[in-house]
Short mmCIF file of C-alpha atoms in Angstrom, two decimals:
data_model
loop_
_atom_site.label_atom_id
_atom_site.label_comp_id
_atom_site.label_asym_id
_atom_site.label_seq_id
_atom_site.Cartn_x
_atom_site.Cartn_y
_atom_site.Cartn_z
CA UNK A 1 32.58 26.08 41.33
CA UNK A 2 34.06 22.72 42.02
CA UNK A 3 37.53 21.80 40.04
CA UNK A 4 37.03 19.06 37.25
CA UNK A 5 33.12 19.22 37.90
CA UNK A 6 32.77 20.72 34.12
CA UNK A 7 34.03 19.04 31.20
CA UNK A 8 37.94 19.70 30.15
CA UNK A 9 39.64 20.14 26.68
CA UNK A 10 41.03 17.70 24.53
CA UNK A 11 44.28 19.31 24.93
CA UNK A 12 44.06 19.24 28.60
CA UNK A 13 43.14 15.90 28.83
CA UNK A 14 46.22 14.81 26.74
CA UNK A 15 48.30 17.20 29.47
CA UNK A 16 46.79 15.60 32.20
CA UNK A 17 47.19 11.93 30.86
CA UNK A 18 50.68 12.50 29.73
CA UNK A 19 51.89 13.49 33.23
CA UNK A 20 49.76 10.98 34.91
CA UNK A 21 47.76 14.03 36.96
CA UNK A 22 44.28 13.34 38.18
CA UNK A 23 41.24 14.17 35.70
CA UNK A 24 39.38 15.89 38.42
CA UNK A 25 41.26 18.41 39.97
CA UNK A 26 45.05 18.17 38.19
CA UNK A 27 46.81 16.52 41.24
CA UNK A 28 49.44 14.64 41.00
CA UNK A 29 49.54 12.30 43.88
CA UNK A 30 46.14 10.64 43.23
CA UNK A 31 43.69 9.38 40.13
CA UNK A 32 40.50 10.62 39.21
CA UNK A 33 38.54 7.75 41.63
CA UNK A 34 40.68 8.66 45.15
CA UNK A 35 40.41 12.39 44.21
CA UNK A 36 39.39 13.92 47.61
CA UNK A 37 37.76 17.33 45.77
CA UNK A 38 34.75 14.56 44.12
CA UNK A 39 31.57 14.43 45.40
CA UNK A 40 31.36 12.14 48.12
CA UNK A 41 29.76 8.61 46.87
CA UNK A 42 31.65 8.91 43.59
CA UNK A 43 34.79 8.36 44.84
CA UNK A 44 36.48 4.97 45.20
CA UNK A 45 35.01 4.60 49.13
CA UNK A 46 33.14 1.74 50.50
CA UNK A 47 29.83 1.71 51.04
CA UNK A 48 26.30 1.80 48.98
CA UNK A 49 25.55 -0.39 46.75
CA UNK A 50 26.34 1.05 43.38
CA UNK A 51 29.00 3.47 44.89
CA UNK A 52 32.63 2.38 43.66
CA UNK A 53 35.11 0.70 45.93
CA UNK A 54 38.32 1.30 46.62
CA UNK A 55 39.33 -1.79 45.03
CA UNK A 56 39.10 -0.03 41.87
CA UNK A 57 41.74 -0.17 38.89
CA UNK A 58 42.63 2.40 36.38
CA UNK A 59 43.58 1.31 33.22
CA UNK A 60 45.09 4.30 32.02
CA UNK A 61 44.76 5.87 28.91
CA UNK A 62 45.05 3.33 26.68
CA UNK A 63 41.05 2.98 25.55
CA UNK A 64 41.31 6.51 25.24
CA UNK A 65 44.52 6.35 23.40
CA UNK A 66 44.50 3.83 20.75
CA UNK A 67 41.59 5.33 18.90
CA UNK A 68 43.88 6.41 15.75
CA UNK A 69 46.95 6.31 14.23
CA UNK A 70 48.03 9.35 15.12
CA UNK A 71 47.46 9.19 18.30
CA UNK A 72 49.67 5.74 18.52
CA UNK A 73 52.92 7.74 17.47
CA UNK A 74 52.50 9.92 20.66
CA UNK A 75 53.15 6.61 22.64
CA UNK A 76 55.63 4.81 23.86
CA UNK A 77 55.83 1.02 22.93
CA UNK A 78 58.75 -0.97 24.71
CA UNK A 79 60.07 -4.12 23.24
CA UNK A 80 59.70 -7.01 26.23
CA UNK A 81 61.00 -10.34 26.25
CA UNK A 82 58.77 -12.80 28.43
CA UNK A 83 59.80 -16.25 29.89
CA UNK A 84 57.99 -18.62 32.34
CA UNK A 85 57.92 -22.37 32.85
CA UNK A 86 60.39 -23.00 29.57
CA UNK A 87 58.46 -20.62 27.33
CA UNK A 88 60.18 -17.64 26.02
CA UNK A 89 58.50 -14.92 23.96
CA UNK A 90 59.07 -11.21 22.67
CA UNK A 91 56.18 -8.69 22.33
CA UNK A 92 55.56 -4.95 22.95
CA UNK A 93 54.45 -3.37 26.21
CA UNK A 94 53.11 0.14 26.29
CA UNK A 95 54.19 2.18 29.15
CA UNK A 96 51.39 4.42 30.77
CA UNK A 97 51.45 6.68 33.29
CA UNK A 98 47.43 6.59 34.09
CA UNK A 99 47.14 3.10 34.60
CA UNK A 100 47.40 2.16 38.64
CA UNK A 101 48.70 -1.16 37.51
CA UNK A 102 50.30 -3.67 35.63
CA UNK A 103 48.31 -5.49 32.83
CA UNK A 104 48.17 -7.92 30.31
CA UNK A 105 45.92 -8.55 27.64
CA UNK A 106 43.47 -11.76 28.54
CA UNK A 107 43.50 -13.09 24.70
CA UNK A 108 47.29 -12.93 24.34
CA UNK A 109 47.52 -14.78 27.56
CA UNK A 110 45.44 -17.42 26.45
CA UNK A 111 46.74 -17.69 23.36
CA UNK A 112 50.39 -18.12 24.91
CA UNK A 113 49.24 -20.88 27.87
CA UNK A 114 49.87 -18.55 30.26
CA UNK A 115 48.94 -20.00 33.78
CA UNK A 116 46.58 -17.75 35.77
CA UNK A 117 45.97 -17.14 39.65
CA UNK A 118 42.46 -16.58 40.62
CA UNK A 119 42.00 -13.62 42.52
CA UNK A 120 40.42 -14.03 46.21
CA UNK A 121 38.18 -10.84 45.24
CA UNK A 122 37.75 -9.52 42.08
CA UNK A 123 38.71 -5.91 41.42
CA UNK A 124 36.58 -2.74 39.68
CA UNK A 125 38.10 -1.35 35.97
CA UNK A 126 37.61 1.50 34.75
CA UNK A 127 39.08 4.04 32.26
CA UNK A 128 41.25 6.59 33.66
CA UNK A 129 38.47 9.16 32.04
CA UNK A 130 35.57 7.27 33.83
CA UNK A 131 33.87 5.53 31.20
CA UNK A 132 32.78 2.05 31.60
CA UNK A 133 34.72 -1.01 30.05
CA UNK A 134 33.27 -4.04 28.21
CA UNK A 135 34.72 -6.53 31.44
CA UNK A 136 34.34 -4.07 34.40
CA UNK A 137 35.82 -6.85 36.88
CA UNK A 138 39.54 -8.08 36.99
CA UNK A 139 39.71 -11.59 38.24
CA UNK A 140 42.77 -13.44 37.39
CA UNK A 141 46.42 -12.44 37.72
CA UNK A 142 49.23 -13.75 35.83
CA UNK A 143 51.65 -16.27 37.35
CA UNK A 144 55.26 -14.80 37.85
CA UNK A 145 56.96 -14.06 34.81
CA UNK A 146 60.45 -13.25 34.28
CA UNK A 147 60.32 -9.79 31.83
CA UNK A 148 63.31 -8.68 29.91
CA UNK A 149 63.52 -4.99 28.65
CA UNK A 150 66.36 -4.29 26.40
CA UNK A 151 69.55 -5.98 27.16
CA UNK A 152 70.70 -5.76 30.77
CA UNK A 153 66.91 -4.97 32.52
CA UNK A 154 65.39 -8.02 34.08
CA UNK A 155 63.21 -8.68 36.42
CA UNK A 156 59.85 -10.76 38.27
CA UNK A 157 56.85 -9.28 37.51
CA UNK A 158 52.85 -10.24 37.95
CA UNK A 159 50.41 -8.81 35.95
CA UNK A 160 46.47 -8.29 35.88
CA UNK A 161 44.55 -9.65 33.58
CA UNK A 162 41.78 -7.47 31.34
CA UNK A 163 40.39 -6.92 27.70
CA UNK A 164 43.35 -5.18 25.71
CA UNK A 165 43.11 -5.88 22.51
CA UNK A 166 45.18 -2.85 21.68
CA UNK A 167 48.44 -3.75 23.61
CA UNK A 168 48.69 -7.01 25.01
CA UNK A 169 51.63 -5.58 28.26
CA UNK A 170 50.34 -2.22 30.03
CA UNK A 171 53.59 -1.27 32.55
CA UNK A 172 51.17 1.28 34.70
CA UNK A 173 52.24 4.11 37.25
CA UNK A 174 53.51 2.01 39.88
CA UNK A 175 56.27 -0.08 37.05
CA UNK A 176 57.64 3.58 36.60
CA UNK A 177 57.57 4.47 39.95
CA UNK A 178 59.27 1.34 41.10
CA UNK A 179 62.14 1.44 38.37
CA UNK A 180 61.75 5.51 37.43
CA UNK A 181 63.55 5.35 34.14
CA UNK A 182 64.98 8.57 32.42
CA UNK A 183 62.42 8.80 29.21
CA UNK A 184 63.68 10.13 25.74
CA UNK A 185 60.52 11.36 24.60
CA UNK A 186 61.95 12.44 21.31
CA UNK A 187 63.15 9.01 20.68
CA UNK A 188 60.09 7.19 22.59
CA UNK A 189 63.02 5.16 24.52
CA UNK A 190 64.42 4.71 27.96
CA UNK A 191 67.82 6.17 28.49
CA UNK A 192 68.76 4.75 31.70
CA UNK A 193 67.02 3.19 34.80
CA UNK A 194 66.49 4.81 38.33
CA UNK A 195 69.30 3.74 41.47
CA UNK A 196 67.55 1.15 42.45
CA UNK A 197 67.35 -1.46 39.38
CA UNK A 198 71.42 -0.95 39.55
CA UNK A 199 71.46 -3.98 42.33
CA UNK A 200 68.20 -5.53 41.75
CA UNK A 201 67.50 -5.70 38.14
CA UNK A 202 70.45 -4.44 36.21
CA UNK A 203 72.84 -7.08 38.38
CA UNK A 204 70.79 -9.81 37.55
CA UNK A 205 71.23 -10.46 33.97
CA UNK A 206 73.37 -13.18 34.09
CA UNK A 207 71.66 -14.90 36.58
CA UNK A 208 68.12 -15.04 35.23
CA UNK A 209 69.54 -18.36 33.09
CA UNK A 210 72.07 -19.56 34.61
CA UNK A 211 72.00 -23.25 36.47
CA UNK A 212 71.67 -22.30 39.80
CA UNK A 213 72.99 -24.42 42.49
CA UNK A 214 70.54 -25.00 45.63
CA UNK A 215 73.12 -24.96 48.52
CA UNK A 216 76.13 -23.11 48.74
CA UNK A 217 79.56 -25.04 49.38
CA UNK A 218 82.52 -23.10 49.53
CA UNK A 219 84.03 -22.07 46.29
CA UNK A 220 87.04 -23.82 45.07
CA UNK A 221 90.73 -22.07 45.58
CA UNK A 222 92.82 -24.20 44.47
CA UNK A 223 92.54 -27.11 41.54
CA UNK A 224 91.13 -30.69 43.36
CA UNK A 225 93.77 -33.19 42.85
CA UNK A 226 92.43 -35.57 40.42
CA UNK A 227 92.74 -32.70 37.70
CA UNK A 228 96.00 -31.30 38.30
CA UNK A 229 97.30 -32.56 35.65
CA UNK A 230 94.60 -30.26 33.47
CA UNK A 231 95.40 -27.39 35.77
CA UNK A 232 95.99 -25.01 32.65
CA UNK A 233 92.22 -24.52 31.67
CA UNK A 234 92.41 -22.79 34.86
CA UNK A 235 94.94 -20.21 33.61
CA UNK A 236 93.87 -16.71 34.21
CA UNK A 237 96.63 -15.18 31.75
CA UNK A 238 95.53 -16.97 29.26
CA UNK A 239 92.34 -15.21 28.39
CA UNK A 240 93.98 -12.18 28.63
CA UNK A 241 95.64 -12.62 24.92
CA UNK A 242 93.61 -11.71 22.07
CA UNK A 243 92.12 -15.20 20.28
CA UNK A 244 92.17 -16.35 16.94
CA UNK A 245 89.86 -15.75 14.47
CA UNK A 246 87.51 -18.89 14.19
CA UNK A 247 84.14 -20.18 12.27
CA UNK A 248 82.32 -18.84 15.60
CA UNK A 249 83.42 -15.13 14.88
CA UNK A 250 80.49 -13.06 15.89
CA UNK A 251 79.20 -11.01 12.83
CA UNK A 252 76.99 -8.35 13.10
CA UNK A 253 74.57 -8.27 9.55
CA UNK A 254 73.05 -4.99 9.62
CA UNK A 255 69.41 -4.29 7.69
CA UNK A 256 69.34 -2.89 4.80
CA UNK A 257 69.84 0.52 4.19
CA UNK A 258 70.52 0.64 8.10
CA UNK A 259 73.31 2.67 10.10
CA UNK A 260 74.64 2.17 13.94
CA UNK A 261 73.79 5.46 15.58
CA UNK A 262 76.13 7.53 17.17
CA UNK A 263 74.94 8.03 20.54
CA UNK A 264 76.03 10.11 23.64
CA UNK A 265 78.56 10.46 25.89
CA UNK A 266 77.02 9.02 29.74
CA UNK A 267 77.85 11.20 32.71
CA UNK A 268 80.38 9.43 34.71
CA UNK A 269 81.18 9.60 38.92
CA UNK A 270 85.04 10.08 39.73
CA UNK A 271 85.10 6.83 41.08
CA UNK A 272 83.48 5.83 37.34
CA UNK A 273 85.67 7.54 35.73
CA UNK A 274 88.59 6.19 37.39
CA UNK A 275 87.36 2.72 36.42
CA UNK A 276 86.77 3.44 32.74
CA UNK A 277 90.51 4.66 32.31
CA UNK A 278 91.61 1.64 34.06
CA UNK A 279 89.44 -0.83 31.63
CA UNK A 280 90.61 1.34 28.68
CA UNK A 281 94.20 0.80 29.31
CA UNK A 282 93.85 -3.17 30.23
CA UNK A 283 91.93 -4.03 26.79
CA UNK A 284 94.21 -1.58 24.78
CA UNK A 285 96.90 -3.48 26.42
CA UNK A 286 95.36 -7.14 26.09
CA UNK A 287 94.41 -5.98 22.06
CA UNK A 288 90.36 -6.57 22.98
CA UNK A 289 89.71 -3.01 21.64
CA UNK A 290 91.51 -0.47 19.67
CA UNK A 291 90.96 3.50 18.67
CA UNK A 292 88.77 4.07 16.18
CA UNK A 293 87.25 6.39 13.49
CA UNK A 294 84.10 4.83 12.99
CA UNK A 295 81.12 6.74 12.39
CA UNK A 296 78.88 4.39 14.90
CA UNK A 297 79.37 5.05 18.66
CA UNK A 298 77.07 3.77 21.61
CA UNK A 299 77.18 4.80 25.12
CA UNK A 300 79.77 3.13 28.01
CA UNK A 301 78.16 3.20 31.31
CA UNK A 302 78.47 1.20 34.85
CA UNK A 303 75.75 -1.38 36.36
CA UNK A 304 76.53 -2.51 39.86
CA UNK A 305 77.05 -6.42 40.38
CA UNK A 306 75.85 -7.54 43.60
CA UNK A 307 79.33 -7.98 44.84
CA UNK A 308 79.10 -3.75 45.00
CA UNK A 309 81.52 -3.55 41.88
CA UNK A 310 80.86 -2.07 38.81
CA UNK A 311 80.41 -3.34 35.47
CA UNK A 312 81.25 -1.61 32.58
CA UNK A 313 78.62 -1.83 29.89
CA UNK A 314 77.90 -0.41 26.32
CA UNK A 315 74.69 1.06 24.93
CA UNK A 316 74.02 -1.25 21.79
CA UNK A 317 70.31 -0.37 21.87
CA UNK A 318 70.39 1.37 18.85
CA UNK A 319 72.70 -1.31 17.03
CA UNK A 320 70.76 -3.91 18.39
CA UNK A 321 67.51 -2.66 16.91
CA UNK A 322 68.71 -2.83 13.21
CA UNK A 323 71.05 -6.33 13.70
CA UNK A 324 69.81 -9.23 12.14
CA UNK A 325 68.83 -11.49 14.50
CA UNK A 326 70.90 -15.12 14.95
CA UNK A 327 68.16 -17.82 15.29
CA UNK A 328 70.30 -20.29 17.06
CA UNK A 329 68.22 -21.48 19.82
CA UNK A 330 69.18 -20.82 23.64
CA UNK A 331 68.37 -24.19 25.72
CA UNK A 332 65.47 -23.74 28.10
CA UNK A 333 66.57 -24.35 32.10
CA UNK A 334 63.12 -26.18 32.64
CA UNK A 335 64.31 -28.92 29.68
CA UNK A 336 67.96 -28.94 30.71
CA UNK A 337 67.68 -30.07 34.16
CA UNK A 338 65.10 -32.85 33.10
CA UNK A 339 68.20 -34.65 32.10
CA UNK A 340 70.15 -34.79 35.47
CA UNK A 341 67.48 -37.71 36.35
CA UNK A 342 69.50 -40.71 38.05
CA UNK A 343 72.47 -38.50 38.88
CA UNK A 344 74.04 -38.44 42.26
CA UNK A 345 76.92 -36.01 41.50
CA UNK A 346 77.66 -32.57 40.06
CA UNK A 347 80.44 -30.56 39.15
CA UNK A 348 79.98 -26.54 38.20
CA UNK A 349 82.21 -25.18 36.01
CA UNK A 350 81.92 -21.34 35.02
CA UNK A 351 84.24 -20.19 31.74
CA UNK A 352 86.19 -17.34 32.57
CA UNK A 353 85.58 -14.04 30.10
CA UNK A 354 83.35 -16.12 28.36
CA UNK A 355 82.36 -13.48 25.55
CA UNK A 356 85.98 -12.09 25.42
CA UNK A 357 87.19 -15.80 24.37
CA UNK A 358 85.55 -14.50 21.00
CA UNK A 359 86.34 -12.78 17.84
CA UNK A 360 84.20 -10.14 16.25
CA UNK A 361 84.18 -11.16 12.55
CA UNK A 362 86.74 -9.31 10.69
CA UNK A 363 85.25 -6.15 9.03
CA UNK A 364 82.70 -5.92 11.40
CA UNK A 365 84.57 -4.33 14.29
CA UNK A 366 83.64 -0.65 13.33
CA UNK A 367 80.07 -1.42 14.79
CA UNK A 368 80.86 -1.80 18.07
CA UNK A 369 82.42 1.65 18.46
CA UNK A 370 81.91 2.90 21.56
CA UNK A 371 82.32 6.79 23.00
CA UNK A 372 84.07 7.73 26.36
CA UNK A 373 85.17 10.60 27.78
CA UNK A 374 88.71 9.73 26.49
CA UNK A 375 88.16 8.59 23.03
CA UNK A 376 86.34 6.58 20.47
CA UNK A 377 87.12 2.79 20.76
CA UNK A 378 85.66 -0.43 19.25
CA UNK A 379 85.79 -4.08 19.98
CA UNK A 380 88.24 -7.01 18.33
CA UNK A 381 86.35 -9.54 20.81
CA UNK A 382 82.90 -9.91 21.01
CA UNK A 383 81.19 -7.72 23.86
CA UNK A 384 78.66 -7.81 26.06
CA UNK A 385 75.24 -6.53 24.93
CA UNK A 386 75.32 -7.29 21.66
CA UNK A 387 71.75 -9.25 20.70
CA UNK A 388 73.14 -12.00 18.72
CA UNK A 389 76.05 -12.37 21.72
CA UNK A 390 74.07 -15.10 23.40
CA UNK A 391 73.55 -16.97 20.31
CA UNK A 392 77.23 -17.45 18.89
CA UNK A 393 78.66 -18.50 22.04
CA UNK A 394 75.75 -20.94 22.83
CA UNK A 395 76.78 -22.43 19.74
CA UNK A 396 80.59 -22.30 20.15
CA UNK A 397 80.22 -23.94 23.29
CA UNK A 398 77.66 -26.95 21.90
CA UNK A 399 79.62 -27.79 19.23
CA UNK A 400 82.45 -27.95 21.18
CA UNK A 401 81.15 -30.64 23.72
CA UNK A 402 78.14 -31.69 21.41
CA UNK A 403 79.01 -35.40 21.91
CA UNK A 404 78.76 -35.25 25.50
CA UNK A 405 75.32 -33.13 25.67
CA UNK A 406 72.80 -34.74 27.32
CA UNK A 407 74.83 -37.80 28.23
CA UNK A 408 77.07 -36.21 31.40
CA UNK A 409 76.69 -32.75 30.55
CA UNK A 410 74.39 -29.86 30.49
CA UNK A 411 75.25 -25.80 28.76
CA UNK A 412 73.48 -22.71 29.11
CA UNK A 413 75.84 -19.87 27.89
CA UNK A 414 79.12 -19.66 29.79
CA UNK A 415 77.53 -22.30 32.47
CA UNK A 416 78.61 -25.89 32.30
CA UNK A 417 77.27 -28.42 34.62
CA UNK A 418 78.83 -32.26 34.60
CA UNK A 419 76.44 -34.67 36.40
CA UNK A 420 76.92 -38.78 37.04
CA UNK A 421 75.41 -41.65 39.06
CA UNK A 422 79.02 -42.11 40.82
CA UNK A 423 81.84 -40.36 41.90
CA UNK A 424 84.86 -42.60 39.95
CA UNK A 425 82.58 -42.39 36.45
CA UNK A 426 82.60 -38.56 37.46
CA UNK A 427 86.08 -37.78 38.02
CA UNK A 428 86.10 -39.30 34.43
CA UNK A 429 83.61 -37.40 32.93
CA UNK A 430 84.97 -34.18 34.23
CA UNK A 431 89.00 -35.03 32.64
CA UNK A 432 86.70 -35.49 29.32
CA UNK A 433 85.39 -31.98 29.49
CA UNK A 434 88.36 -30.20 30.37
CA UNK A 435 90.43 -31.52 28.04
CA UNK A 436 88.21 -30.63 25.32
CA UNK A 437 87.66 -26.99 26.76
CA UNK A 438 91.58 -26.77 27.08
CA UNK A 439 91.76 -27.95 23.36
CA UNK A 440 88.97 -25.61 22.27
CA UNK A 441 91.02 -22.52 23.76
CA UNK A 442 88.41 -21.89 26.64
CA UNK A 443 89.21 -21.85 30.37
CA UNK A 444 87.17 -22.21 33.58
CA UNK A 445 87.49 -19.32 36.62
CA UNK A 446 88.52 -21.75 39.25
CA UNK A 447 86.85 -19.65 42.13
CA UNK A 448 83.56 -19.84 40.76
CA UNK A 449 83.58 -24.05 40.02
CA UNK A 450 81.88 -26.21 42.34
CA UNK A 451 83.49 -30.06 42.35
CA UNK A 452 81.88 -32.84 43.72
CA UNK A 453 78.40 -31.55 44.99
CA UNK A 454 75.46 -33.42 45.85
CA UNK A 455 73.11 -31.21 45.32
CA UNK A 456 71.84 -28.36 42.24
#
């Protein structure tokens, strides 16, 4: 008797879909159309004409999935964030094992202006269980979009285009082979992402928006001339005093009826551990944090930054999810550097501990309680990884060069770029924005500022 030739049980199907083995013969290196034990001429092989190729995509379970409601809560739904060509949107993708790809739904592209690549041959669908789909042919692919999940994951991704009107994002087999995230299947959540998104995903968060400049002169050491007498809003000591309370406190509203978690304690390396002491003592020291008894605690873990040093970052998934979000819009790149038409000189300038120039609105510190193997802390400045982060310091920072936006001077987040048609009108423009920076109580990290280049 030939495996998978008879039919199998609802409850073995489920097994087999859930752990992405084939529906044939319960492999798990293969689908159901590669399986090796089916007859030959239905597998995926070249040939006859009606015989399936091996250009043939599995969507996965999701037609088989979606059917009810109960069904649905067996599934896990990942919030996305998805930008391309100055649009930025937030939707849900469902992550499935079955699927030998990565798809998106062909209405919600459309309905978004989503560019599409024609394919140079079209591709076969099917459902992982076999049965036929209305739009057996795949012939368009996404353009590159960049896709945010959670916080600190980002990365390029292309997807193919079908009929999902259930989901409009399928992340297939080879998305969680690629990143292979630790699953909390209890909580329908990922935990933490595989060793390689440490470097190439997790490190590039705050590059994904930044103004990024097209050549590479060296980076400044020492202040130019023309500014020395401004040479304080390079001061490195002075960000590492606690700030004042201001109107751009970052508050954290909660839902109603809502609670932070308390989450776990992440396993740390020596060399991790080592490092978390170390930050523990500087903040305690600088006043950024203090002991606490609050009943919320998230997670402290490391992400690599592609220097090869570590990052210390805090799990505010679960605060995150019940925050109220602040609508203050973040400027798209695409718009910003429309403006720098006519200009034939640039100066970078790169705010040092941007977030940590911040105060967490008074009475609101006991939600970003954190948990380490030492004790239970929480923040006095505002951290990174909060939602609403991005959004109070994008406004701290407009208002406080809002009459020179757009005229000599562009913002995204802790990036500000100074642009003019000459170099004495820019030496000019630059004094202007430093005083008002030094005023404000923010200062620039001198070895990441770029003076006098020709080129972004």
């Amino acid at each position: 008797m030939q495996i998978g030739k008879t039919g199998i049980s609802e409850a073995e199907r489920a097994h087999r879909r859930e752990r992405g083995l084939c529906f044939y013969c319960a492999g798990a290196d293969h689908f159901r159309l590669q399986c090796p034990q089916r007859p030959r001429g239905s597998r995926g092989e070249s040939g006859k004409s009606g015989q399936k190729t091996s250009n043939t995509q599995v969507i996965g379970s999701l037609y088989a999935s979606f059917v009810d409601d109960e069904k649905k809560k067996t599934r896990i739904l990942l919030p996305i964030s998805l930008t391309w060509e100055g649009v930025h949107l937030e939707t849900e993708a469902f992550l499935d094992s079955g699927a030998s790809g990565n798809f998106m739904d062909r209405c919600f592209a459309a309905n978004h202006l989503l560019p599409l690549v024609l394919k140079e041959r079209p591709l076969m669908v099917e459902a992982i269980d076999g049965k036929p789909l209305s739009c057996p042919h795949i012939t368009h692919d996404t353009i590159d979009v960049c896709m945010t999940t959670g916080v600190l994951h980002c990365e390029t991704i292309r997807f193919q285009v079908i009929d999902s009107p259930s989901c409009p994002v399928v992340l297939g087999f080879p998305w969680l082979t690629e990143h292979n995230p630790v699953i909390d299947w209890a909580q329908r959540d990922i935990m933490c992402w595989g060793p390689s998104c440490q470097s190439k995903c997790l490190g590039r968060v705050n590059v994904i928006g930044s103004l990024n400049i097209a050549t590479a002169p060296p980076l400044s050491t020492e202040v130019p001339e023309c500014y020395m007498a401004l040479k304080e809003v390079f001061s490195k000591t002075r960000t590492e005093v606690l700030p004042p309370h201001r109107p751009y406190d970052c508050a954290i509203e909660l839902l109603p009826g809502t609670m932070p978690p308390r989450g776990h304690v992440y396993p740390l390396s020596q060399r991790e551990n080592d490092i978390m002491e170390e930050y523990i003592r500087e903040n305690l020291e600088r006043g950024f944090i203090r002991r606490s008894s609050s009943p919320a605690g998230a997670g402290f873990f490391f992400v690599s930054k592609k220097e090869g040093d570590l990052r210390p970052c805090i799990d505010y998934r679960g605060l995150n999810r019940i925050t109220i979000r602040n609508a203050y819009p973040i400027p798209l790149i695409t718009e910003l550097f429309d403006r720098l038409k006519g200009a034939r000189i640039y100066t970078k300038l790169d705010l040092r501990g941007a977030y940590n120039l911040v105060r967490v609105k008074k009475g609101d510190e006991w939600k970003t309680a954190f948990n380490t193997r030492s004790g239970h802390y929480e923040y006095l400045v505002m951290p990174f990884g909060l939602c609403n982060a991005p959004a109070v310091f994008q406004d701290l920072i407009n208002d406080t060069l809002r009459d020179f936006l757009q005229t000599f001077v562009i913002v995204y987040l802790d990036d500000i770029l100074i642009y003019s048609p000459d170099k004495e009108t820019h030496h000019a423009h630059v004094r202007q924005v430093l005083k008002r920076l030094l005023r404000a109580g923010l200062y620039c990290k001198l070895e990441k500022c770029l003076f006098d280049i020709e080129t972004v």
